[in-house]
Amino acid sequence: MPRCRDPPLSAALGAYVLYYWRQGRDLPPGPVGLPLIGRLPWTDPKNLHLTMQKVAEKYGDITSFYLGSRLFIVLNSYPMMKEMLDDYNFAGRPRLRLFLKLTRDCGIIFTEGYMWSQHRRLSLRTLRDFGFARAQTVEMVDDQLDSIFQTLDEAATSVTPMEVLGTFILASNSIITEMTLGHRFERNDPEFQKVNKLIKKLLEEGIVQTASALFPAVERFIVLFPLSSSVVHDVEYLHSFIRKEIQQREKVMVDESTEPECLCDVYIHEKRKAEKAGDFETFKEFQLIRVILEFFLAGTDTTARSIEWLLLYMAFYPEVQDRVQNELDSVIGQSRRPRMQDRTELHYTSAVIDETYRKASLAAIGVFHRAVEETHFHGYRIPSDAFIIPNVYGVHHRVEYWERPNEFYPEHFLDNEGRYRSSPYLIPFLIGRRSCVGESLARMEIVLFFTAIMQRYRVRPAPESAAKKDDILSGWMGSLRIPGNTV
Ligand code: HEM
């Protein structure tokens, strides 16, 4: 019998195989990784959604693998996703130290249980009450369109191509500010600009968050890094900005007979009612600070990037843009701006918007969930500390659900008579217990901004971008899936 020449190495290898065999027992199928770093060497960090798609193609509707030393369970089919995300046991969020330090377990996005459900319900109700049903909202959108048009008019006459994403970010941010804090800031207000800059920075610089997510064993040290303290510092600045605003609203809300004008006012009412009943926790000030900040974080870049994707697809598919503009001309004309009610007649335009949600798949791998308790699902073990990932991009590109998954094909959303038809497999805002709170608001902004822009402008790629169509539309993944370059 041949003798092993390197006993310590083979012992380590044996221990590793045994460890992974024990860890991996009963888990959903998936590829094996290396100790400590898992599948990292086989993962493209800028295209995590593509890595997940490849794994799905090989291993099926529910898969699992390690990234870093964190176990990921990935849901790749619509029925699996629907079943799991409708279940409260899978409506948890990863309990990361850094997030707990920043959020103090308040707000909506990173919380669980009673506090989460209370604040989710109240903010859904408030967004509905202050949402698209009100005349003030139409006015708000119109004002932002005036500012957008000003920037686009400049871009149209400029000899050099201009970056216009910033104007959509400012527009969606202004709408969130008014809905949450009850007033507008001038676009050039230095404090408002600083807030916007910090929000952008927090969304773009995810390195600390990624490190905490992938390496639980070193999480406690990561919070001590200087980069972590800069994240903490920025977030604290945003908290204190919002705190000052809340204090102003406290003065406006004299007593319970004062009519609320924004989310902040509704919370002040609820807080006073709860305190009268002896509850000083549920609606405490920091809860409101976090809910407002999360609306800024979740509701600004997402909406602006969606409009950016729409304009990019129009620039690269001029024949689709023609059809959208012809439809807008015949249904609305040029005498007034589009309204939400027009949508029932804008069949082709609605199909283009949905096809762009699908192809762009902005939240390509959703927002991570966790199982609150270890459980079994379709015969597989789902440990409570695993990250659960709804593979939105995967569902949006499955051959079983779409006639031409890899093409930009608005006909996916049209019936034989050319009338708009929705698809259950389109899930940009996700589904289930934690689906997006701002979905109605975002949909409204996107329809109104996009149609008003199409009614007035022709969009073309800058000459140097025209040849890079594939690279630009392939995009890459940060916290959102964004275009590879700009037009
Ligand atoms: C195109 C725009 C948007 C997209 C694509 C989008 C997408 C998403 C997705 C995929 C989730 C995760 C759902 C899950 O974990 O299962 C989410 C959650 C969330 N979104 Fe949005 N979103 C958008 C706009 C907005 C806006 C405008 C707001 C606020 C006004 C908002 C507030 C939130 C909040 C608070 C959550 C957390 C819900 C929870 O944890 O219960 N989003 N969004």
Coordinates of C-alpha atoms and ligand atoms in Angstrom, one line a residue:
M1 CA 0.0 0.0 0.0
P2 CA 1.4 3.5 -0.9
R3 CA 2.3 5.5 2.2
C4 CA 1.2 9.1 2.5
R5 CA 4.3 11.3 2.3
D6 CA 2.8 14.3 4.1
P7 CA 0.7 13.2 7.0
P8 CA -0.1 16.7 8.4
L9 CA -1.4 17.9 5.0
S10 CA -3.5 14.8 4.5
A11 CA -4.9 15.1 8.1
A12 CA -5.8 18.8 7.4
L13 CA -7.4 17.8 4.1
G14 CA -9.3 15.0 5.8
A15 CA -10.5 17.3 8.6
Y16 CA -11.7 19.8 6.0
V17 CA -13.6 17.2 4.0
L18 CA -15.2 15.9 7.2
Y19 CA -16.1 19.5 8.3
Y20 CA -17.7 20.4 5.0
W21 CA -19.5 17.1 4.8
R22 CA -21.0 17.7 8.3
Q23 CA -21.8 21.3 7.5
G24 CA -23.2 20.5 4.1
R25 CA -25.5 17.7 5.2
D26 CA -29.0 18.1 4.0
L27 CA -28.3 21.6 2.6
P28 CA -29.6 22.5 -0.9
P29 CA -27.2 21.4 -3.6
G30 CA -24.3 23.5 -4.8
P31 CA -20.6 23.7 -5.5
V32 CA -17.9 23.0 -2.9
G33 CA -15.6 25.9 -2.0
L34 CA -12.3 26.4 -0.2
P35 CA -11.9 26.6 3.6
L36 CA -12.6 30.1 5.0
I37 CA -13.1 31.7 1.6
G38 CA -15.6 29.4 0.1
R39 CA -16.4 30.2 -3.6
L40 CA -14.8 33.6 -3.5
P41 CA -12.1 32.7 -6.1
W42 CA -14.8 31.6 -8.6
T43 CA -16.9 34.7 -8.0
D44 CA -16.9 37.9 -10.0
P45 CA -17.7 40.6 -7.3
K46 CA -19.0 42.9 -10.0
N47 CA -21.3 40.3 -11.4
L48 CA -22.5 38.3 -8.4
H49 CA -25.9 37.8 -10.1
L50 CA -24.1 36.0 -13.0
T51 CA -22.2 33.7 -10.6
M52 CA -25.6 32.8 -9.0
Q53 CA -27.2 32.2 -12.4
K54 CA -24.4 29.8 -13.4
V55 CA -24.8 27.9 -10.1
A56 CA -28.6 27.8 -10.6
E57 CA -28.2 26.4 -14.2
K58 CA -26.1 23.5 -12.8
Y59 CA -27.8 22.8 -9.5
G60 CA -31.5 23.8 -9.8
D61 CA -34.2 25.9 -8.2
I62 CA -32.7 26.2 -4.8
T63 CA -28.9 26.1 -4.3
S64 CA -26.3 26.7 -1.6
F65 CA -22.7 27.6 -1.3
Y66 CA -20.2 29.4 0.9
L67 CA -18.9 32.9 0.1
G68 CA -16.2 33.8 2.5
S69 CA -17.3 31.7 5.5
R70 CA -20.9 32.7 5.1
L71 CA -23.5 30.2 3.9
F72 CA -25.7 31.5 1.1
I73 CA -29.0 29.8 0.1
V74 CA -30.1 31.1 -3.3
L75 CA -33.7 30.9 -4.6
N76 CA -33.8 30.7 -8.4
S77 CA -37.4 29.9 -9.3
Y78 CA -40.6 31.9 -8.9
P79 CA -42.5 29.2 -7.0
M80 CA -39.6 28.6 -4.5
M81 CA -39.3 32.3 -4.0
K82 CA -43.0 32.8 -3.5
E83 CA -43.3 30.0 -1.0
M84 CA -40.3 31.0 1.0
L85 CA -40.8 34.8 1.0
D86 CA -44.5 34.4 2.1
D87 CA -43.3 32.6 5.2
Y88 CA -42.6 34.7 8.3
N89 CA -39.8 32.3 9.3
F90 CA -37.8 33.6 6.3
A91 CA -38.7 37.2 6.8
G92 CA -35.7 37.8 9.0
R93 CA -32.7 40.0 8.1
P94 CA -29.0 39.2 8.7
R95 CA -28.0 40.4 12.2
L96 CA -24.7 42.0 11.3
R97 CA -22.8 43.8 14.1
L98 CA -22.1 46.9 12.0
F99 CA -25.7 47.3 11.1
L100 CA -26.9 46.8 14.7
K101 CA -24.4 49.4 15.8
L102 CA -25.7 51.9 13.2
T103 CA -29.4 51.2 13.4
R104 CA -29.6 50.3 17.2
D105 CA -32.2 47.8 15.9
C106 CA -34.6 50.5 14.8
G107 CA -36.2 51.3 11.4
I108 CA -37.6 48.8 8.8
I109 CA -35.0 47.4 6.5
F110 CA -32.7 45.7 9.0
T111 CA -35.1 44.9 11.8
E112 CA -37.3 41.9 12.6
G113 CA -40.3 41.0 14.7
Y114 CA -42.8 43.3 16.4
M115 CA -40.9 46.6 15.8
W116 CA -40.4 45.8 12.1
S117 CA -44.1 44.9 11.5
Q118 CA -45.3 48.0 13.4
H119 CA -43.1 50.4 11.4
R120 CA -43.6 48.7 8.1
R121 CA -47.4 48.8 8.5
L122 CA -47.4 52.5 9.5
S123 CA -45.1 53.6 6.7
L124 CA -47.1 51.7 4.1
R125 CA -50.3 53.4 5.3
T126 CA -48.6 56.8 5.3
L127 CA -47.1 56.4 1.9
R128 CA -50.6 55.4 0.6
D129 CA -52.2 58.5 2.3
F130 CA -49.5 60.9 1.1
G131 CA -49.0 59.1 -2.1
F132 CA -50.3 59.3 -5.6
A133 CA -53.9 59.9 -4.6
R134 CA -53.3 63.5 -3.6
A135 CA -53.3 66.6 -5.7
Q136 CA -50.2 67.8 -3.8
T137 CA -48.2 64.8 -5.1
V138 CA -49.0 65.7 -8.7
E139 CA -47.8 69.2 -7.9
M140 CA -44.6 67.8 -6.4
V141 CA -43.9 65.7 -9.4
D142 CA -44.6 68.6 -11.8
D143 CA -42.2 70.9 -9.8
Q144 CA -39.5 68.2 -10.1
L145 CA -40.1 67.8 -13.8
D146 CA -39.6 71.6 -14.3
S147 CA -36.1 71.2 -12.7
I148 CA -35.4 68.0 -14.7
F149 CA -36.4 69.8 -18.0
Q150 CA -34.1 72.7 -17.1
T151 CA -31.1 70.3 -16.8
L152 CA -32.1 68.4 -20.0
D153 CA -32.6 71.6 -21.9
E154 CA -29.0 72.5 -21.0
A155 CA -27.8 69.0 -21.9
A156 CA -29.6 69.3 -25.3
T157 CA -27.8 72.5 -26.2
S158 CA -24.4 71.5 -24.7
V159 CA -21.7 70.6 -27.2
T160 CA -20.3 68.0 -24.9
P161 CA -22.4 65.1 -23.5
M162 CA -23.7 65.8 -20.0
E163 CA -24.2 63.5 -17.0
V164 CA -27.9 63.7 -16.1
L165 CA -28.3 61.0 -13.5
G166 CA -27.7 63.6 -10.7
T167 CA -30.8 65.5 -11.7
F168 CA -33.0 62.3 -11.3
I169 CA -31.4 61.6 -7.9
L170 CA -32.2 65.2 -6.8
A171 CA -35.7 64.9 -8.1
S172 CA -36.5 61.6 -6.3
N173 CA -34.8 62.8 -3.2
S174 CA -36.8 66.0 -3.1
I175 CA -40.0 64.0 -3.3
I176 CA -39.0 61.8 -0.4
T177 CA -38.0 64.8 1.6
E178 CA -41.4 66.4 1.1
M179 CA -43.3 63.2 1.9
T180 CA -41.3 62.5 5.0
L181 CA -40.3 66.0 6.4
G182 CA -43.1 68.1 4.9
H183 CA -41.1 70.7 3.0
R184 CA -38.7 71.2 0.2
F185 CA -35.0 72.2 0.1
E186 CA -33.6 74.4 -2.6
R187 CA -31.5 72.2 -5.0
N188 CA -28.4 74.3 -4.2
D189 CA -29.0 74.3 -0.4
P190 CA -25.5 73.3 1.0
E191 CA -26.9 71.1 3.7
F192 CA -29.2 69.3 1.3
Q193 CA -26.3 68.8 -1.1
K194 CA -24.2 67.4 1.7
V195 CA -26.9 65.0 2.7
N196 CA -27.2 63.8 -0.9
K197 CA -23.5 63.3 -1.2
L198 CA -23.3 61.2 2.0
I199 CA -26.2 59.1 0.9
K200 CA -24.5 58.5 -2.5
K201 CA -21.2 57.6 -0.7
L202 CA -22.9 55.2 1.7
L203 CA -24.6 53.4 -1.2
E204 CA -21.4 53.2 -3.3
E205 CA -18.9 52.3 -0.6
G206 CA -20.1 48.9 0.5
I207 CA -16.7 47.4 1.3
V208 CA -17.0 47.5 5.1
Q209 CA -20.5 46.0 4.9
T210 CA -19.4 43.3 2.5
A211 CA -16.5 42.3 4.7
S212 CA -18.8 42.1 7.8
A213 CA -21.2 40.0 5.8
L214 CA -18.8 37.5 4.4
F215 CA -16.5 36.9 7.4
P216 CA -18.6 36.5 10.6
A217 CA -15.5 35.5 12.6
V218 CA -13.8 38.8 12.1
E219 CA -16.9 41.0 12.2
R220 CA -16.1 42.2 15.7
F221 CA -12.7 43.6 14.6
I222 CA -14.1 45.1 11.3
V223 CA -16.2 47.6 13.4
L224 CA -12.9 48.9 14.8
F225 CA -11.4 49.7 11.3
P226 CA -11.0 53.4 10.4
L227 CA -13.3 52.9 7.4
S228 CA -16.0 51.6 9.7
S229 CA -15.7 54.7 11.8
S230 CA -16.1 56.9 8.7
V231 CA -19.3 55.0 7.9
V232 CA -20.5 55.5 11.5
H233 CA -19.5 59.2 11.3
D234 CA -21.5 59.8 8.1
V235 CA -24.5 57.9 9.3
E236 CA -24.4 59.9 12.6
Y237 CA -24.4 63.2 10.6
L238 CA -27.5 62.0 8.7
H239 CA -29.2 61.1 12.0
S240 CA -28.6 64.5 13.4
F241 CA -29.8 66.3 10.3
I242 CA -33.0 64.3 10.5
R243 CA -33.3 64.9 14.2
K244 CA -33.2 68.7 13.7
E245 CA -36.0 68.4 11.1
I246 CA -38.1 66.3 13.5
Q247 CA -37.7 68.9 16.2
Q248 CA -39.1 71.6 13.8
R249 CA -42.1 69.4 13.0
E250 CA -42.7 68.9 16.7
K251 CA -43.3 72.6 17.0
V252 CA -45.7 72.7 14.0
M253 CA -47.8 69.7 15.4
V254 CA -49.3 71.7 18.3
D255 CA -51.8 69.1 19.4
E256 CA -53.8 66.1 18.1
S257 CA -56.1 68.4 16.1
T258 CA -53.3 69.5 13.8
E259 CA -53.6 67.8 10.5
P260 CA -50.5 65.7 9.6
E261 CA -48.8 66.8 6.4
C262 CA -46.0 64.2 6.1
L263 CA -44.7 60.9 7.6
C264 CA -43.0 62.8 10.4
D265 CA -46.3 64.4 11.5
V266 CA -48.0 61.0 11.5
Y267 CA -45.3 59.6 13.7
I268 CA -45.4 62.5 16.1
H269 CA -49.2 61.8 16.5
E270 CA -48.6 58.1 17.0
K271 CA -45.7 58.8 19.5
R272 CA -47.8 61.1 21.6
K273 CA -50.7 58.6 21.6
A274 CA -48.4 55.7 22.6
E275 CA -46.7 57.8 25.3
K276 CA -50.1 58.6 26.8
A277 CA -50.7 54.9 27.0
G278 CA -47.4 54.4 28.7
D279 CA -45.4 53.0 25.7
F280 CA -42.2 55.0 25.3
E281 CA -40.4 52.5 23.0
T282 CA -42.4 51.8 19.9
F283 CA -42.4 55.3 18.4
K284 CA -39.4 56.8 20.1
E285 CA -37.5 59.5 18.2
F286 CA -34.7 57.3 16.9
Q287 CA -37.3 54.9 15.3
L288 CA -38.5 57.8 13.2
I289 CA -35.0 59.0 12.4
R290 CA -34.2 55.5 11.0
V291 CA -37.4 55.1 9.1
I292 CA -36.8 58.5 7.4
L293 CA -33.2 57.8 6.6
E294 CA -34.1 54.4 5.2
F295 CA -36.6 56.0 2.9
F296 CA -33.8 58.3 1.6
L297 CA -31.4 55.3 1.2
A298 CA -33.9 52.9 -0.4
G299 CA -35.9 55.4 -2.4
T300 CA -33.5 57.8 -4.1
D301 CA -30.9 55.9 -6.1
T302 CA -33.3 53.1 -7.0
T303 CA -35.8 55.4 -8.7
A304 CA -33.1 57.5 -10.4
R305 CA -31.3 54.5 -11.7
S306 CA -34.5 53.0 -13.1
I307 CA -35.1 56.2 -15.1
E308 CA -31.5 56.1 -16.3
W309 CA -31.9 52.5 -17.5
L310 CA -35.1 53.4 -19.3
L311 CA -33.4 56.3 -21.2
L312 CA -30.5 54.1 -22.0
Y313 CA -32.7 51.4 -23.6
M314 CA -34.5 54.2 -25.5
A315 CA -31.2 55.6 -26.8
F316 CA -30.0 52.1 -27.9
Y317 CA -33.4 51.0 -29.3
P318 CA -34.5 54.0 -31.4
E319 CA -37.3 52.0 -33.1
V320 CA -38.8 51.3 -29.6
Q321 CA -38.4 55.0 -28.7
D322 CA -40.4 55.9 -31.9
R323 CA -43.2 53.6 -30.9
V324 CA -43.3 55.1 -27.4
Q325 CA -43.4 58.6 -28.7
N326 CA -46.0 57.9 -31.3
E327 CA -48.2 56.4 -28.6
L328 CA -47.7 59.3 -26.3
D329 CA -48.6 61.7 -29.2
S330 CA -51.8 59.9 -30.0
V331 CA -53.0 59.3 -26.5
I332 CA -51.9 62.6 -24.8
G333 CA -50.6 64.9 -27.4
Q334 CA -48.5 67.9 -26.5
S335 CA -51.0 70.2 -24.7
R336 CA -50.6 68.7 -21.2
R337 CA -48.2 66.4 -19.2
P338 CA -48.9 62.7 -18.8
R339 CA -50.9 61.6 -15.7
M340 CA -51.1 58.2 -14.0
Q341 CA -54.7 57.7 -15.3
D342 CA -53.3 57.7 -18.9
R343 CA -51.5 54.5 -18.2
T344 CA -54.5 52.3 -19.0
E345 CA -54.3 53.5 -22.6
L346 CA -50.5 53.5 -22.9
H347 CA -50.1 49.8 -23.7
Y348 CA -46.8 49.9 -25.5
T349 CA -45.2 52.4 -23.1
S350 CA -46.3 50.3 -20.1
A351 CA -44.7 47.2 -21.8
V352 CA -41.5 49.1 -22.4
I353 CA -41.3 50.1 -18.7
D354 CA -41.9 46.5 -17.5
E355 CA -39.4 45.1 -20.0
T356 CA -36.8 47.6 -18.7
Y357 CA -37.5 46.5 -15.1
R358 CA -36.9 43.0 -16.3
K359 CA -33.8 43.5 -18.3
A360 CA -32.2 46.0 -15.9
S361 CA -33.0 43.9 -12.8
L362 CA -31.9 46.7 -10.6
A363 CA -32.1 44.8 -7.3
A364 CA -30.6 41.8 -9.1
I365 CA -30.1 39.6 -6.0
G366 CA -32.7 41.4 -3.8
V367 CA -32.0 42.3 -0.2
F368 CA -30.7 39.4 1.9
H369 CA -33.1 37.5 4.2
R370 CA -32.5 35.0 6.9
A371 CA -34.4 32.2 8.5
V372 CA -35.4 33.2 12.0
E373 CA -35.2 29.6 13.1
E374 CA -33.4 26.6 11.6
T375 CA -36.0 24.7 9.5
H376 CA -36.5 22.3 6.6
F377 CA -37.8 23.5 3.2
H378 CA -38.5 21.0 0.4
G379 CA -36.5 18.5 2.4
Y380 CA -33.4 20.7 2.7
R381 CA -32.0 22.1 6.0
I382 CA -32.0 25.9 6.1
P383 CA -29.8 27.0 9.1
S384 CA -30.8 30.2 10.9
D385 CA -27.6 32.1 10.2
A386 CA -27.6 31.4 6.4
F387 CA -28.2 34.4 4.1
I388 CA -31.2 33.8 1.9
I389 CA -30.9 35.4 -1.6
P390 CA -33.8 35.8 -3.9
N391 CA -32.2 35.6 -7.3
V392 CA -34.3 38.3 -9.0
Y393 CA -32.0 38.5 -12.1
G394 CA -32.3 34.7 -12.5
V395 CA -36.1 34.7 -12.5
H396 CA -36.1 37.6 -14.9
H397 CA -33.9 35.7 -17.3
R398 CA -35.3 32.1 -17.1
V399 CA -36.1 30.5 -20.4
E400 CA -39.2 28.8 -18.9
Y401 CA -40.8 32.2 -18.1
W402 CA -39.7 34.5 -21.0
E403 CA -39.9 33.9 -24.8
R404 CA -36.6 35.8 -25.4
P405 CA -35.0 36.1 -22.0
N406 CA -31.7 37.7 -23.2
E407 CA -33.2 40.3 -25.6
F408 CA -34.9 43.6 -25.0
Y409 CA -38.3 42.6 -26.1
P410 CA -41.3 44.7 -24.9
E411 CA -43.6 42.2 -26.5
H412 CA -43.1 40.0 -23.4
F413 CA -45.8 42.3 -21.9
L414 CA -48.2 42.6 -24.8
D415 CA -51.0 40.2 -25.8
N416 CA -51.9 39.3 -29.5
E417 CA -53.9 42.5 -29.8
G418 CA -51.0 44.6 -28.7
R419 CA -52.7 45.3 -25.3
Y420 CA -50.5 45.5 -22.1
R421 CA -50.5 42.3 -20.0
S422 CA -48.6 42.0 -16.7
S423 CA -46.5 38.9 -15.8
P424 CA -46.2 37.3 -12.4
Y425 CA -42.6 36.6 -13.1
L426 CA -41.7 40.2 -13.1
I427 CA -40.6 40.9 -9.5
P428 CA -38.4 44.1 -9.4
F429 CA -39.8 45.0 -6.0
L430 CA -39.8 41.4 -4.8
I431 CA -42.8 39.6 -3.3
G432 CA -43.9 38.3 0.1
R433 CA -43.7 39.6 3.6
R434 CA -40.8 42.1 3.0
S435 CA -41.6 43.3 -0.5
C436 CA -40.7 46.9 -1.2
V437 CA -42.6 49.5 0.9
G438 CA -42.0 52.2 -1.6
E439 CA -43.3 50.3 -4.7
S440 CA -46.3 52.4 -5.5
L441 CA -44.4 55.7 -5.0
A442 CA -41.5 54.4 -7.2
R443 CA -43.8 53.2 -9.9
M444 CA -45.6 56.5 -10.0
E445 CA -42.4 58.6 -10.2
I446 CA -40.9 56.3 -12.9
V447 CA -44.1 56.4 -15.1
L448 CA -44.5 60.2 -14.8
F449 CA -40.9 61.1 -15.2
F450 CA -40.3 58.8 -18.1
T451 CA -43.4 59.6 -20.1
A452 CA -42.9 63.4 -19.6
I453 CA -39.3 63.1 -20.8
M454 CA -40.3 61.0 -23.8
Q455 CA -43.1 63.5 -24.7
R456 CA -40.5 66.3 -25.0
Y457 CA -37.1 64.9 -25.9
R458 CA -35.4 62.5 -28.3
V459 CA -32.6 60.5 -26.5
R460 CA -29.5 59.4 -28.4
P461 CA -26.2 57.8 -27.2
A462 CA -23.2 60.1 -27.2
P463 CA -21.0 59.2 -30.2
E464 CA -18.3 57.7 -28.1
S465 CA -20.9 55.5 -26.3
A466 CA -22.7 54.2 -29.4
A467 CA -20.0 51.5 -30.0
K468 CA -20.1 50.4 -26.4
K469 CA -23.8 49.4 -26.4
D470 CA -23.2 45.8 -25.1
D471 CA -20.8 46.9 -22.3
I472 CA -23.1 49.6 -21.2
L473 CA -26.3 47.5 -21.1
S474 CA -24.4 44.5 -19.5
G475 CA -24.0 46.8 -16.5
W476 CA -22.4 45.7 -13.2
M477 CA -23.4 45.0 -9.7
G478 CA -22.7 47.3 -6.7
S479 CA -25.5 47.4 -4.2
L480 CA -27.7 47.9 -7.3
R481 CA -27.2 46.7 -10.9
I482 CA -26.2 49.8 -12.8
P483 CA -25.2 50.6 -16.4
G484 CA -21.6 49.8 -17.4
N485 CA -21.1 53.4 -18.6
T486 CA -23.2 56.5 -19.3
V487 CA -24.6 57.9 -22.5
Ligands
HEM1 C1 -37.3 51.4 -8.6 C2 -37.3 51.6 -7.3 C3 -37.2 50.6 -6.2 C4 -36.9 49.2 -6.3 C5 -36.5 48.4 -7.6 C6 -37.0 48.7 -5.0 C7 -36.7 47.3 -4.6 C8 -36.8 46.8 -3.4 C9 -36.4 45.5 -3.0 C10 -36.0 44.4 -4.0 C11 -36.6 45.3 -1.7 C12 -36.3 44.1 -0.8 C13 -37.5 43.3 -0.6 C14 -37.2 42.0 0.2 O1 -36.3 42.1 1.1 O2 -37.9 41.0 0.1 C15 -37.0 46.6 -1.2 C16 -37.2 46.9 0.2 C17 -37.5 48.1 0.7 N1 -37.8 49.3 -0.1 FE1 -37.6 49.5 -2.1 N2 -37.3 49.7 -4.1 C18 -37.5 50.8 -4.8 C19 -37.9 52.1 -4.3 C20 -38.2 52.3 -3.0 C21 -38.7 53.6 -2.5 C22 -39.1 54.8 -3.3 C23 -38.8 53.4 -1.1 C24 -39.3 54.4 -0.1 C25 -40.0 55.4 -0.2 C26 -38.4 52.1 -0.8 C27 -38.4 51.6 0.5 C28 -38.1 50.3 0.8 C29 -38.1 49.8 2.2 C30 -38.3 50.6 3.5 C31 -37.7 48.4 2.1 C32 -37.6 47.4 3.2 C33 -38.9 46.6 3.4 C34 -38.8 45.6 4.6 O3 -37.7 45.2 4.9 O4 -39.8 45.2 5.1 N3 -38.0 51.5 -1.9 N4 -37.1 47.5 -2.2

